[in-house]
N, CA, C and O atoms as a DFTB+ gen file, in Angstrom:
580 C
 N C O
     1  1     158.757     100.160      46.968
     2  2     159.780     100.418      47.188
     3  2     160.489      99.535      47.825
     4  3     161.106      98.490      47.620
     5  1     160.137     100.494      48.928
     6  2     160.595     100.438      50.387
     7  2     160.561      98.867      51.250
     8  3     160.988      98.675      52.389
     9  1     159.766      97.602      50.110
    10  2     160.123      96.005      50.504
    11  2     160.852      95.688      50.115
    12  3     161.148      94.638      50.685
    13  1     161.815      96.006      49.020
    14  2     162.998      95.511      48.696
    15  2     163.962      95.923      48.741
    16  3     164.809      95.904      47.848
    17  1     164.063      96.510      50.079
    18  2     165.075      97.230      50.289
    19  2     166.432      96.085      51.556
    20  3     166.222      95.599      52.668
    21  1     167.748      96.061      50.643
    22  2     168.463      95.107      51.705
    23  2     168.566      95.135      52.881
    24  3     168.465      96.151      53.569
    25  1     168.807      93.893      53.319
    26  2     168.810      94.026      55.326
    27  2     170.083      95.283      55.460
    28  3     170.285      95.709      56.597
    29  1     170.697      95.704      54.618
    30  2     172.285      96.491      55.159
    31  2     171.643      98.148      54.977
    32  3     172.157      99.092      55.577
    33  1     170.454      98.305      54.056
    34  2     170.207      99.431      53.833
    35  2     169.055     100.116      54.912
    36  3     168.638     101.260      55.096
    37  1     168.771      98.738      55.535
    38  2     167.108      99.101      56.226
    39  2     168.060      98.982      58.213
    40  3     167.612      99.496      59.237
    41  1     169.061      98.346      58.114
    42  2     169.897      98.604      59.056
    43  2     170.657      99.987      59.584
    44  3     170.944     100.497      60.666
    45  1     170.801     100.271      58.237
    46  2     171.464     101.823      57.670
    47  2     170.825     102.812      57.815
    48  3     171.501     103.767      58.198
    49  1     169.464     103.060      57.627
    50  2     168.281     103.708      57.682
    51  2     168.167     103.997      59.417
    52  3     168.321     105.072      59.997
    53  1     167.749     102.251      60.182
    54  2     167.524     102.784      61.144
    55  2     168.168     103.513      62.348
    56  3     167.715     104.090      63.337
    57  1     169.575     103.222      61.806
    58  2     170.650     103.611      62.388
    59  2     171.118     105.340      62.782
    60  3     171.598     105.958      63.733
    61  1     170.634     105.607      61.402
    62  2     170.904     107.225      61.279
    63  2     169.754     107.499      62.018
    64  3     170.044     108.108      63.048
    65  1     168.451     107.264      61.879
    66  2     167.582     108.140      62.825
    67  2     166.950     107.044      64.538
    68  3     165.872     106.831      65.093
    69  1     167.855     106.801      64.674
    70  2     167.641     105.780      65.490
    71  2     166.481     105.331      66.072
    72  3     165.720     105.710      66.962
    73  1     166.583     104.279      65.197
    74  2     164.973     103.515      65.211
    75  2     165.392     102.147      66.127
    76  3     166.150     101.391      65.519
    77  1     165.110     101.822      67.153
    78  2     165.280     100.677      67.543
    79  2     164.019      99.995      67.702
    80  3     163.026     100.382      68.319
    81  1     164.235      98.707      66.926
    82  2     163.145      97.614      66.935
    83  2     163.099      96.350      67.676
    84  3     164.186      95.796      67.514
    85  1     162.226      95.559      68.510
    86  2     162.184      94.156      68.229
    87  2     161.224      93.878      67.935
    88  3     160.253      94.622      67.796
    89  1     161.299      92.478      67.737
    90  2     160.713      91.520      67.222
    91  2     160.716      90.403      66.250
    92  3     161.729      89.705      66.303
    93  1     159.834      90.073      65.384
    94  2     159.815      88.630      64.315
    95  2     159.363      89.469      63.137
    96  3     158.638      90.447      63.317
    97  1     159.753      89.124      62.006
    98  2     159.570      89.762      60.804
    99  2     159.025      91.240      60.968
   100  3     157.850      91.458      60.671
   101  1     159.922      92.375      61.480
   102  2     159.227      93.888      61.581
   103  2     159.050      94.121      60.048
   104  3     159.847      93.615      59.257
   105  1     158.503      94.522      59.830
   106  2     158.380      96.055      58.348
   107  2     159.461      96.395      57.965
   108  3     160.462      96.559      58.662
   109  1     159.360      96.528      56.841
   110  2     160.608      97.704      56.725
   111  2     160.391      98.959      57.135
   112  3     159.203      99.180      56.901
   113  1     160.971     100.066      57.701
   114  2     160.919     101.376      57.404
   115  2     160.266     101.753      56.711
   116  3     159.851     100.967      55.858
   117  1     159.824     103.110      56.687
   118  2     159.443     103.505      55.120
   119  2     160.344     104.870      54.998
   120  3     160.730     105.413      56.033
   121  1     160.704     105.469      53.582
   122  2     161.687     107.038      53.466
   123  2     160.529     108.327      53.146
   124  3     160.599     109.494      53.530
   125  1     159.511     107.701      52.349
   126  2     158.456     108.952      52.527
   127  2     157.190     108.306      52.501
   128  3     156.971     107.096      52.561
   129  1     156.452     109.161      52.413
   130  2     154.524     108.330      52.937
   131  2     153.915     107.971      51.228
   132  3     152.755     107.568      51.144
   133  1     154.720     108.133      49.961
   134  2     154.302     107.478      48.921
   135  2     154.497     106.425      49.228
   136  3     153.560     105.998      49.904
   137  1     155.627     105.399      49.016
   138  2     155.783     104.120      50.193
   139  2     154.639     103.281      50.150
   140  3     154.327     102.235      49.582
   141  1     153.891     104.429      51.275
   142  2     152.987     103.321      51.654
   143  2     151.337     103.496      51.101
   144  3     150.248     103.330      51.652
   145  1     151.777     103.933      49.677
   146  2     150.573     103.795      48.793
   147  2     149.404     104.631      49.249
   148  3     148.277     104.440      48.790
   149  1     149.731     105.786      50.372
   150  2     148.160     106.258      51.269
   151  2     147.369     106.793      50.003
   152  3     148.029     106.892      48.968
   153  1     145.738     107.226      49.958
   154  2     145.152     107.968      49.454
   155  2     145.919     108.823      48.235
   156  3     146.737     108.333      47.456
   157  1     145.553     109.944      48.246
   158  2     145.863     110.958      47.563
   159  2     144.826     112.097      47.852
   160  3     145.217     113.260      47.753
   161  1     144.220     111.975      48.017
   162  2     143.583     112.840      48.858
   163  2     144.502     113.406      50.568
   164  3     144.694     114.510      51.078
   165  1     144.855     111.992      50.972
   166  2     145.402     112.233      52.050
   167  2     146.788     112.618      51.896
   168  3     147.296     113.308      52.780
   169  1     147.402     112.298      50.987
   170  2     148.606     112.745      50.793
   171  2     149.050     114.425      50.033
   172  3     150.085     114.978      49.660
   173  1     147.765     114.719      50.090
   174  2     147.485     115.959      49.390
   175  2     147.742     116.719      50.688
   176  3     148.691     117.487      50.846
   177  1     146.618     116.379      51.795
   178  2     146.272     116.504      53.012
   179  2     147.304     116.958      53.978
   180  3     147.326     118.038      54.569
   181  1     148.442     115.653      54.083
   182  2     149.792     115.927      54.274
   183  2     150.497     117.120      54.348
   184  3     150.771     117.846      55.303
   185  1     150.782     117.199      52.947
   186  2     151.034     118.583      52.349
   187  2     150.617     119.610      52.689
   188  3     151.358     120.139      53.518
   189  1     149.840     120.121      52.468
   190  2     149.290     120.648      52.870
   191  2     149.436     121.580      54.265
   192  3     149.585     122.758      54.591
   193  1     149.313     120.432      54.778
   194  2     150.029     121.103      56.725
   195  2     151.704     120.951      56.548
   196  3     152.491     120.492      57.375
   197  1     151.921     121.355      55.530
   198  2     153.757     120.939      55.338
   199  2     154.089     119.711      55.775
   200  3     155.311     119.857      55.807
   201  1     153.873     118.457      56.184
   202  2     154.512     117.348      56.597
   203  2     154.603     116.766      54.862
   204  3     153.838     116.434      53.956
   205  1     156.231     116.924      55.161
   206  2     156.024     116.343      53.396
   207  2     157.564     114.749      53.699
   208  3     158.508     114.410      52.985
   209  1     157.239     114.411      54.585
   210  2     158.372     113.216      54.694
   211  2     158.290     112.738      56.464
   212  3     158.265     113.421      57.487
   213  1     158.263     111.165      56.211
   214  2     158.080     110.835      57.640
   215  2     159.344     111.144      58.837
   216  3     160.549     111.249      58.606
   217  1     158.591     111.258      60.268
   218  2     159.674     111.886      61.052
   219  2     160.049     110.144      61.043
   220  3     159.393     109.237      60.530
   221  1     161.672     110.052      62.001
   222  2     161.410     108.589      62.375
   223  2     160.635     107.940      63.007
   224  3     160.688     106.843      62.450
   225  1     159.813     107.855      63.950
   226  2     158.812     107.400      64.576
   227  2     157.895     107.125      63.452
   228  3     157.648     105.919      63.413
   229  1     157.411     107.667      62.697
   230  2     156.243     107.357      61.371
   231  2     157.040     106.477      60.226
   232  3     156.499     105.614      59.536
   233  1     158.674     106.924      60.140
   234  2     159.089     105.932      59.351
   235  2     158.973     104.510      59.841
   236  3     159.223     103.715      58.935
   237  1     158.631     103.864      61.148
   238  2     159.065     102.695      61.187
   239  2     157.295     102.340      61.724
   240  3     156.620     101.355      61.424
   241  1     156.790     103.885      62.854
   242  2     155.774     102.798      62.962
   243  2     154.716     103.016      61.899
   244  3     153.861     102.911      62.777
   245  1     154.197     103.165      61.111
   246  2     153.183     103.403      60.236
   247  2     153.301     101.700      59.159
   248  3     152.283     101.120      58.780
   249  1     154.559     101.251      58.889
   250  2     154.566     100.440      58.377
   251  2     153.864      99.092      59.110
   252  3     153.135      98.324      58.482
   253  1     154.178      98.931      60.466
   254  2     154.156      97.783      61.966
   255  2     152.666      98.538      61.254
   256  3     152.198      98.341      60.132
   257  1     152.039      99.651      62.601
   258  2     150.306      99.619      61.916
   259  2     149.677      99.753      61.650
   260  3     148.657      99.916      62.320
   261  1     149.798      99.814      59.944
   262  2     149.534      99.363      59.131
   263  2     148.939      98.313      58.152
   264  3     148.214      98.188      57.165
   265  1     149.902      97.464      59.281
   266  2     150.001      96.091      58.435
   267  2     149.199      94.971      59.677
   268  3     149.148      93.741      59.709
   269  1     148.679      95.952      60.555
   270  2     148.208      94.879      61.528
   271  2     148.834      94.792      63.073
   272  3     148.261      94.704      64.160
   273  1     149.749      94.832      62.843
   274  2     150.919      95.127      64.054
   275  2     150.348      95.524      65.070
   276  3     149.455      96.361      64.940
   277  1     150.733      94.994      66.475
   278  2     150.899      95.341      67.554
   279  2     152.224      96.610      67.876
   280  3     153.257      96.378      67.249
   281  1     152.257      97.928      68.809
   282  2     152.994      98.794      68.006
   283  2     153.151      98.915      69.699
   284  3     152.255      98.466      70.413
   285  1     154.269      99.509      70.240
   286  2     154.835      99.778      71.076
   287  2     155.777     101.359      71.046
   288  3     156.922     101.039      71.365
   289  1     155.730     102.769      70.812
   290  2     156.237     103.204      70.795
   291  2     156.273     104.620      71.168
   292  3     155.347     105.429      71.232
   293  1     158.067     104.822      71.503
   294  2     158.166     105.762      72.931
   295  2     159.173     106.109      71.905
   296  3     160.057     105.424      71.391
   297  1     158.684     107.830      71.665
   298  2     159.366     108.721      71.306
   299  2     158.639     110.341      72.080
   300  3     157.520     110.522      72.559
   301  1     159.948     111.415      71.915
   302  2     159.794     112.575      72.195
   303  2     158.456     113.303      72.100
   304  3     158.107     112.992      70.961
   305  1     157.775     113.853      72.450
   306  2     156.584     115.315      72.592
   307  2     157.201     116.306      70.783
   308  3     158.093     117.087      70.451
   309  1     156.573     115.921      70.434
   310  2     155.944     116.811      69.108
   311  2     156.636     116.127      68.234
   312  3     157.046     116.727      67.240
   313  1     156.928     114.687      68.407
   314  2     158.243     114.042      67.177
   315  2     157.535     113.169      66.027
   316  3     158.146     112.408      65.277
   317  1     155.569     113.496      66.000
   318  2     154.907     112.779      64.932
   319  2     154.454     111.261      65.319
   320  3     154.640     110.303      64.568
   321  1     153.748     111.169      66.770
   322  2     153.798     109.454      67.258
   323  2     152.244     109.900      67.099
   324  3     151.403     109.001      67.098
   325  1     151.779     111.410      66.947
   326  2     150.212     110.650      66.386
   327  2     149.785     110.476      65.055
   328  3     148.658     109.982      65.028
   329  1     150.276     110.703      63.904
   330  2     149.932     110.380      63.089
   331  2     150.309     108.891      62.446
   332  3     149.945     108.422      61.368
   333  1     151.096     108.352      63.391
   334  2     150.845     106.464      63.739
   335  2     149.924     105.977      64.066
   336  3     149.683     104.799      63.802
   337  1     149.216     106.663      64.669
   338  2     147.627     106.464      64.839
   339  2     146.384     107.061      64.438
   340  3     145.249     106.777      64.821
   341  1     146.708     107.809      63.727
   342  2     145.866     108.982      63.165
   343  2     145.346     108.490      61.635
   344  3     144.246     108.538      61.085
   345  1     147.154     107.811      61.063
   346  2     146.444     107.976      59.447
   347  2     146.442     106.284      59.505
   348  3     146.180     105.938      58.353
   349  1     146.667     104.761      60.569
   350  2     145.244     104.185      60.370
   351  2     144.081     103.999      60.292
   352  3     143.435     103.169      59.652
   353  1     143.667     105.134      61.248
   354  2     142.453     105.221      61.529
   355  2     141.310     105.336      60.426
   356  3     140.129     105.419      60.766
   357  1     142.723     107.268      59.488
   358  2     141.526     107.275      58.497
   359  2     141.439     106.548      57.539
   360  3     140.478     106.530      56.770
   361  1     142.692     105.674      57.443
   362  2     142.531     104.470      56.332
   363  2     140.952     103.704      56.803
   364  3     139.882     103.851      56.212
   365  1     141.151     103.066      57.747
   366  2     140.007     101.985      58.042
   367  2     138.536     102.952      58.080
   368  3     137.495     102.297      58.038
   369  1     138.477     103.643      58.114
   370  2     137.084     104.634      58.493
   371  2     136.704     104.545      56.640
   372  3     135.557     104.360      56.235
   373  1     138.093     104.743      55.568
   374  2     138.214     104.850      54.365
   375  2     137.561     103.371      54.101
   376  3     136.371     103.160      54.334
   377  1     138.036     102.832      53.830
   378  2     137.998     101.040      53.970
   379  2     136.570     101.069      54.097
   380  3     135.997     101.022      53.008
   381  1     135.419     101.169      55.654
   382  2     134.413     101.060      55.654
   383  2     133.650     101.855      54.642
   384  3     132.764     101.106      54.232
   385  1     133.579     102.890      54.108
   386  2     133.039     103.937      53.585
   387  2     133.108     103.005      52.035
   388  3     132.104     102.601      51.449
   389  1     134.233     102.840      51.669
   390  2     134.474     101.718      50.245
   391  2     133.304     100.411      50.503
   392  3     132.498     100.178      49.603
   393  1     133.282      99.654      51.692
   394  2     132.794      98.615      51.914
   395  2     131.056      98.986      51.904
   396  3     130.335      98.169      51.332
   397  1     130.550      99.950      52.401
   398  2     129.433     100.568      52.471
   399  2     129.266     101.970      52.489
   400  3     130.314     102.373      52.995
   401  1     128.395     103.173      52.172
   402  2     127.954     104.053      52.073
   403  2     127.819     104.404      53.398
   404  3     126.864     103.757      53.827
   405  1     128.444     105.334      54.567
   406  2     128.094     105.335      56.067
   407  2     127.120     106.545      56.046
   408  3     127.109     107.549      55.335
   409  1     126.359     106.159      56.986
   410  2     125.246     107.746      56.932
   411  2     125.229     108.158      58.133
   412  3     125.802     107.580      59.057
   413  1     124.638     109.093      58.225
   414  2     124.742     110.303      58.856
   415  2     124.542     109.576      60.594
   416  3     123.658     108.833      61.021
   417  1     125.726     110.147      61.272
   418  2     125.394     109.407      62.691
   419  2     126.005     108.149      62.705
   420  3     126.259     107.876      63.878
   421  1     126.395     107.167      61.875
   422  2     126.643     106.435      62.100
   423  2     128.986     106.085      63.033
   424  3     129.981     106.685      63.437
   425  1     128.661     105.320      62.895
   426  2     130.132     105.114      63.622
   427  2     130.225     104.551      65.445
   428  3     129.259     104.025      65.998
   429  1     131.350     104.761      66.035
   430  2     132.718     105.239      65.845
   431  2     133.540     104.437      64.407
   432  3     132.571     103.891      63.878
   433  1     134.222     104.244      63.921
   434  2     135.358     103.873      63.260
   435  2     136.048     103.187      63.694
   436  3     136.172     101.963      63.643
   437  1     136.819     104.348      64.406
   438  2     137.842     103.866      65.574
   439  2     137.746     104.591      66.742
   440  3     137.079     105.626      66.748
   441  1     138.430     104.121      67.939
   442  2     138.420     104.881      69.169
   443  2     139.835     104.541      69.527
   444  3     140.511     103.520      69.401
   445  1     140.065     105.762      70.026
   446  2     142.067     106.095      70.481
   447  2     141.914     106.607      71.684
   448  3     141.824     107.825      71.843
   449  1     141.869     105.796      72.623
   450  2     142.845     106.450      74.263
   451  2     143.772     106.504      74.171
   452  3     144.707     105.809      73.773
   453  1     143.566     107.593      74.640
   454  2     145.086     109.125      75.098
   455  2     145.182     108.753      76.567
   456  3     144.371     108.274      77.359
   457  1     147.006     109.303      76.702
   458  2     147.100     108.897      78.368
   459  2     147.189     109.852      78.939
   460  3     147.773     109.671      80.007
   461  1     146.731     111.391      78.678
   462  2     146.062     112.783      78.936
   463  2     145.499     113.143      78.575
   464  3     145.182     112.639      77.498
   465  1     144.596     114.616      79.102
   466  2     144.245     115.153      78.816
   467  2     144.765     116.649      77.425
   468  3     144.179     117.378      76.626
   469  1     146.151     116.391      77.879
   470  2     147.075     117.158      76.480
   471  2     146.814     116.535      75.672
   472  3     145.960     117.066      74.961
   473  1     147.229     115.237      75.234
   474  2     147.141     114.021      74.217
   475  2     145.758     114.551      73.717
   476  3     145.690     115.277      72.725
   477  1     144.729     114.192      74.385
   478  2     143.007     114.234      73.644
   479  2     143.267     115.674      73.558
   480  3     142.097     115.722      73.177
   481  1     143.662     116.911      73.539
   482  2     143.393     118.065      73.307
   483  2     144.327     118.207      71.962
   484  3     143.792     118.457      70.883
   485  1     145.193     118.102      72.032
   486  2     146.002     117.610      70.522
   487  2     144.955     117.128      69.773
   488  3     143.943     117.773      69.498
   489  1     145.205     115.935      69.425
   490  2     144.747     115.186      68.553
   491  2     143.516     115.462      68.156
   492  3     143.361     115.249      66.953
   493  1     142.313     115.970      68.873
   494  2     141.071     116.535      69.279
   495  2     141.086     117.439      67.713
   496  3     140.356     117.231      66.745
   497  1     142.373     118.675      67.886
   498  2     142.105     120.140      67.286
   499  2     143.150     119.291      65.760
   500  3     142.989     119.609      64.582
   501  1     144.119     118.248      66.248
   502  2     145.193     117.997      64.675
   503  2     144.160     117.199      63.741
   504  3     144.001     117.593      62.586
   505  1     143.275     115.804      64.341
   506  2     142.845     115.018      63.113
   507  2     141.994     116.230      62.105
   508  3     142.321     116.358      60.925
   509  1     141.342     116.729      62.466
   510  2     140.377     117.452      61.421
   511  2     140.965     117.950      60.636
   512  3     140.719     117.715      59.453
   513  1     142.291     119.111      61.139
   514  2     143.082     119.545      60.216
   515  2     143.674     118.969      58.839
   516  3     143.677     119.658      57.819
   517  1     144.220     117.539      58.883
   518  2     144.869     116.835      58.737
   519  2     143.779     116.011      57.361
   520  3     144.270     116.169      56.243
   521  1     142.666     115.342      57.379
   522  2     141.685     114.836      56.907
   523  2     139.599     115.082      57.274
   524  3     139.189     114.552      58.307
   525  1     139.135     115.427      56.875
   526  2     137.850     116.127      57.192
   527  2     137.193     114.639      57.931
   528  3     136.674     113.771      57.231
   529  1     137.289     114.542      59.132
   530  2     136.995     113.729      59.882
   531  2     135.723     114.345      61.140
   532  3     136.027     115.264      61.901
   533  1     134.282     113.658      61.188
   534  2     133.517     114.358      62.787
   535  2     134.410     113.260      64.313
   536  3     134.892     112.138      64.154
   537  1     134.392     113.710      65.069
   538  2     135.443     113.728      66.104
   539  2     134.448     113.335      66.900
   540  3     133.493     114.055      66.610
   541  1     134.061     112.389      67.968
   542  2     133.549     112.776      69.613
   543  2     134.726     112.381      70.881
   544  3     135.434     111.389      71.055
   545  1     134.548     113.670      71.649
   546  2     135.703     113.252      72.541
   547  2     134.991     113.303      73.835
   548  3     134.035     113.962      74.243
   549  1     135.799     112.350      74.383
   550  2     135.347     111.732      76.223
   551  2     136.513     111.493      76.900
   552  3     137.192     110.474      76.777
   553  1     136.758     112.458      77.639
   554  2     137.586     112.977      78.062
   555  2     137.244     112.229      79.777
   556  3     136.114     112.498      80.184
   557  1     138.092     111.379      80.716
   558  2     137.915     110.714      81.930
   559  2     139.647     110.901      82.542
   560  3     140.737     110.388      82.291
   561  1     139.166     111.835      83.365
   562  2     140.295     112.189      84.390
   563  2     140.181     111.064      86.149
   564  3     139.277     110.920      86.971
   565  1     141.074     110.711      86.080
   566  2     141.066     109.754      87.426
   567  2     142.337     109.765      88.419
   568  3     143.427     109.205      88.303
   569  1     141.550     111.031      89.970
   570  2     142.436     111.148      90.783
   571  2     142.689     110.326      91.928
   572  3     141.866     109.886      92.732
   573  1     143.766     110.193      91.904
   574  2     143.811     109.201      93.110
   575  2     143.849     109.656      94.684
   576  3     144.754     110.342      95.160
   577  1     142.514     109.072      95.548
   578  2     142.473     109.501      96.773
   579  2     143.323     109.814      97.525
   580  3     143.034     110.197      98.659
């Protein structure tokens, strides 16, 4: 449904939610997680966490990241940026599982590089609550001499 929106309506959505984009053939923003045709179990997991509609960063970031495009996203802390990379990571892992059942200790299926210990900690705590996944964390802190 979101793919057939008029240019005027898309511009109206982006203006209303302060979404600024730059690039060629940018995917349309979504209004609902259902627009992305996510697996029912993932939609249920989001709903169980009271995540019922996408935030502005998710509205534009999910269609971009799920289409395999590069994305630079800037948004405030707590705006929902994490789901913009967590959901595609879950989808990629599920696609791998469909191709061939995953055996114990196989992986990783996603590598997430984060800029701070806080972001690592937050993601490590959040990801398993969204979807049942096994996570290994490696945190490296580089200090200036």
